[in-house]
Structures are given as C-alpha cells and as structure tokens.
C-alpha cells in the first residue's frame, strides 16, 4: 500500500504544479501582445489540460488501490 500512497502523493504534487502552470499561462494569455502569441499560449494550456487529465486518472487509480488494500485488510 505504501507504493500506492507514494504514487498518490506524487500525482497530487504533479497536478498542483500543472495547475499552477495553466494559471500562469492563462494570466499571460490576457496580456499577450499579438494573436500568434495568444494562439501559442492557448495550445500550451490545452496540452497542459490534457496532461492534467492523465495525472488525475493516475491519482484515481492509486486511490482505488489504497481503498482496495484497506478493504482487504478489513476482510482478513
């Protein structure tokens, strides 16, 4: 279970870091000087959001593994 807990902590940390990057690009987007830069920032934000979804899926799997291991411990 420790492995699942460590992965969960890692995913939580990574999702926070990705969200901070999305927020930074979102703020930069508001001040972008031209359309090309705005488009580049929007593409980066979309890519980061896709990565965030993957990390949330990993977080859900790790959480499920922890729950399963806890339930197995109760049933033993």
Coordinates of N, CA and C in Angstrom, one line a residue:
X1 N 0.8 -1.2 0.0 CA 0.0 0.0 0.0 C 0.9 1.3 0.0
X2 N 2.0 1.1 0.6 CA 2.9 2.3 0.6 C 3.3 2.8 -0.8
X3 N 3.4 1.9 -1.7 CA 3.7 2.3 -3.1 C 2.6 3.1 -3.7
X4 N 1.3 2.6 -3.4 CA 0.2 3.4 -3.9 C 0.1 4.7 -3.3
X5 N 0.4 4.8 -2.0 CA 0.3 6.1 -1.3 C 1.4 7.0 -1.8
X6 N 2.6 6.5 -2.1 CA 3.6 7.4 -2.7 C 3.2 7.9 -4.1
X7 N 2.7 7.0 -4.9 CA 2.2 7.4 -6.2 C 1.1 8.5 -6.1
X8 N 0.2 8.3 -5.1 CA -0.9 9.3 -4.9 C -0.3 10.6 -4.5
X9 N 0.7 10.6 -3.6 CA 1.3 11.9 -3.3 C 2.0 12.5 -4.5
X10 N 2.7 11.7 -5.3 CA 3.4 12.2 -6.5 C 2.4 12.8 -7.4
X11 N 1.2 12.1 -7.7 CA 0.2 12.7 -8.6 C -0.4 13.9 -8.1
X12 N -0.6 14.0 -6.8 CA -1.2 15.2 -6.2 C -0.2 16.4 -6.4
X13 N 1.0 16.2 -6.1 CA 2.1 17.2 -6.3 C 2.1 17.6 -7.8
X14 N 2.1 16.7 -8.7 CA 2.2 17.0 -10.1 C 1.0 17.7 -10.6
X15 N -0.2 17.3 -10.2 CA -1.4 18.0 -10.6 C -1.4 19.5 -10.1
X16 N -0.9 19.7 -8.9 CA -0.8 21.1 -8.4 C 0.2 21.9 -9.2
X17 N 1.3 21.3 -9.6 CA 2.3 22.0 -10.4 C 1.7 22.3 -11.8
X18 N 1.1 21.4 -12.4 CA 0.5 21.6 -13.7 C -0.6 22.7 -13.7
X19 N -1.4 22.7 -12.6 CA -2.4 23.7 -12.5 C -1.8 25.1 -12.3
X20 N -0.7 25.2 -11.6 CA 0.0 26.4 -11.5 C 0.5 26.9 -12.8
X21 N 1.0 26.0 -13.6 CA 1.5 26.4 -15.0 C 0.3 26.9 -15.8
X22 N -0.8 26.2 -15.7 CA -2.0 26.6 -16.5 C -2.4 28.0 -16.1
X23 N -2.5 28.2 -14.8 CA -2.9 29.5 -14.3 C -1.9 30.6 -14.8
X24 N -0.6 30.3 -14.8 CA 0.4 31.3 -15.3 C 0.2 31.6 -16.8
X25 N 0.0 30.6 -17.6 CA -0.3 30.8 -19.0 C -1.6 31.5 -19.2
X26 N -2.6 31.3 -18.4 CA -3.9 31.9 -18.5 C -3.7 33.4 -18.3
X27 N -2.9 33.8 -17.2 CA -2.6 35.2 -17.0 C -1.8 35.8 -18.1
X28 N -0.8 35.1 -18.6 CA 0.0 35.6 -19.7 C -0.9 35.8 -21.0
X29 N -1.8 34.9 -21.2 CA -2.7 35.0 -22.3 C -3.5 36.3 -22.4
X30 N -3.9 36.8 -21.2 CA -4.6 38.0 -21.1 C -3.8 39.2 -21.5
X31 N -2.5 39.1 -21.4 CA -1.6 40.2 -21.7 C -0.7 40.0 -23.0
X32 N -1.0 38.9 -23.7 CA -0.2 38.6 -24.9 C -0.4 39.7 -25.9
X33 N 0.8 40.1 -26.5 CA 0.8 41.2 -27.4 C 0.2 41.0 -28.8
X34 N 0.1 39.8 -29.2 CA -0.4 39.6 -30.6 C -1.2 38.2 -30.6
X35 N -1.8 38.0 -31.8 CA -2.7 36.8 -31.9 C -1.8 35.5 -32.0
X36 N -0.7 35.6 -32.6 CA 0.2 34.4 -32.7 C 0.6 33.9 -31.3
X37 N 1.0 34.9 -30.4 CA 1.4 34.5 -29.1 C 0.2 34.0 -28.3
X38 N -1.0 34.6 -28.5 CA -2.2 34.1 -27.8 C -2.5 32.7 -28.3
X39 N -2.4 32.4 -29.5 CA -2.7 31.0 -30.0 C -1.7 30.0 -29.4
X40 N -0.4 30.4 -29.4 CA 0.6 29.6 -28.8 C 0.3 29.3 -27.3
X41 N -0.1 30.3 -26.6 CA -0.4 30.1 -25.2 C -1.7 29.2 -25.0
X42 N -2.6 29.4 -25.9 CA -3.8 28.6 -25.8 C -3.5 27.1 -26.1
X43 N -2.6 26.9 -27.1 CA -2.2 25.5 -27.4 C -1.5 24.9 -26.2
X44 N -0.7 25.6 -25.5 CA 0.0 25.2 -24.4 C -0.9 24.8 -23.2
X45 N -1.9 25.7 -23.0 CA -2.9 25.5 -22.0 C -3.7 24.2 -22.3
X46 N -4.1 24.0 -23.5 CA -4.8 22.8 -23.9 C -3.9 21.5 -23.7
X47 N -2.7 21.6 -24.0 CA -1.8 20.5 -23.8 C -1.6 20.2 -22.3
X48 N -1.5 21.2 -21.5 CA -1.4 21.0 -20.0 C -2.6 20.5 -19.5
X49 N -3.8 20.9 -20.0 CA -5.1 20.3 -19.5 C -5.2 18.8 -19.8
X50 N -4.7 18.4 -21.0 CA -4.7 17.0 -21.4 C -3.8 16.2 -20.4
X51 N -2.6 16.8 -20.1 CA -1.7 16.2 -19.2 C -2.3 16.1 -17.8
X52 N -3.0 17.1 -17.4 CA -3.7 17.1 -16.1 C -4.7 16.0 -16.0
X53 N -5.5 15.7 -17.1 CA -6.4 14.6 -17.1 C -5.7 13.3 -16.9
X54 N -4.6 13.1 -17.5 CA -3.8 11.9 -17.4 C -3.4 11.7 -15.9
X55 N -2.9 12.8 -15.3 CA -2.5 12.7 -13.9 C -3.6 12.4 -13.0
X56 N -4.8 13.0 -13.3 CA -6.0 12.7 -12.4 C -6.4 11.3 -12.5
X57 N -6.2 10.7 -13.8 CA -6.5 9.3 -13.9 C -5.6 8.4 -13.1
X58 N -4.3 8.8 -13.1 CA -3.3 8.1 -12.3 C -3.6 8.2 -10.8
X59 N -4.1 9.4 -10.4 CA -4.4 9.7 -9.0 C -5.6 8.8 -8.6
X60 N -6.6 8.7 -9.5 CA -7.8 7.9 -9.2 C -7.4 6.4 -9.1
X61 N -6.5 5.9 -9.9 CA -6.1 4.5 -9.8 C -5.3 4.3 -8.5
X62 N -4.4 5.1 -8.2 CA -3.7 5.0 -6.9 C -4.6 5.0 -5.7
X63 N -5.6 5.9 -5.8 CA -6.6 6.0 -4.7 C -7.4 4.7 -4.6
X64 N -7.8 4.2 -5.7 CA -8.6 2.9 -5.7 C -7.7 1.8 -5.2
X65 N -6.4 1.7 -5.5 CA -5.6 0.7 -5.0 C -5.5 0.8 -3.4
X66 N -5.4 2.0 -2.9 CA -5.3 2.2 -1.5 C -6.6 1.7 -0.8
X67 N -7.7 2.1 -1.4 CA -9.0 1.6 -0.9 C -9.1 0.1 -0.9
X68 N -8.8 -0.5 -2.0 CA -8.8 -2.0 -2.1 C -8.0 -2.6 -1.1
X69 N -6.8 -2.1 -0.9 CA -5.9 -2.7 0.1 C -6.4 -2.5 1.5
X70 N -7.0 -1.4 1.8 CA -7.6 -1.2 3.1 C -8.8 -2.1 3.3
X71 N -9.6 -2.3 2.3 CA -10.8 -3.2 2.4 C -10.3 -4.7 2.6
X72 N -9.2 -5.1 1.9 CA -8.7 -6.4 2.0 C -8.2 -6.6 3.5
X73 N -7.6 -5.6 4.0 CA -7.1 -5.6 5.4 C -8.3 -5.8 6.4
X74 N -9.4 -5.2 6.1 CA -10.6 -5.3 7.0 C -11.2 -6.7 6.9
X75 N -11.2 -7.2 5.7 CA -11.8 -8.5 5.5 C -11.0 -9.7 5.9
X76 N -9.8 -9.4 6.3 CA -8.9 -10.5 6.7 C -9.1 -10.9 8.1

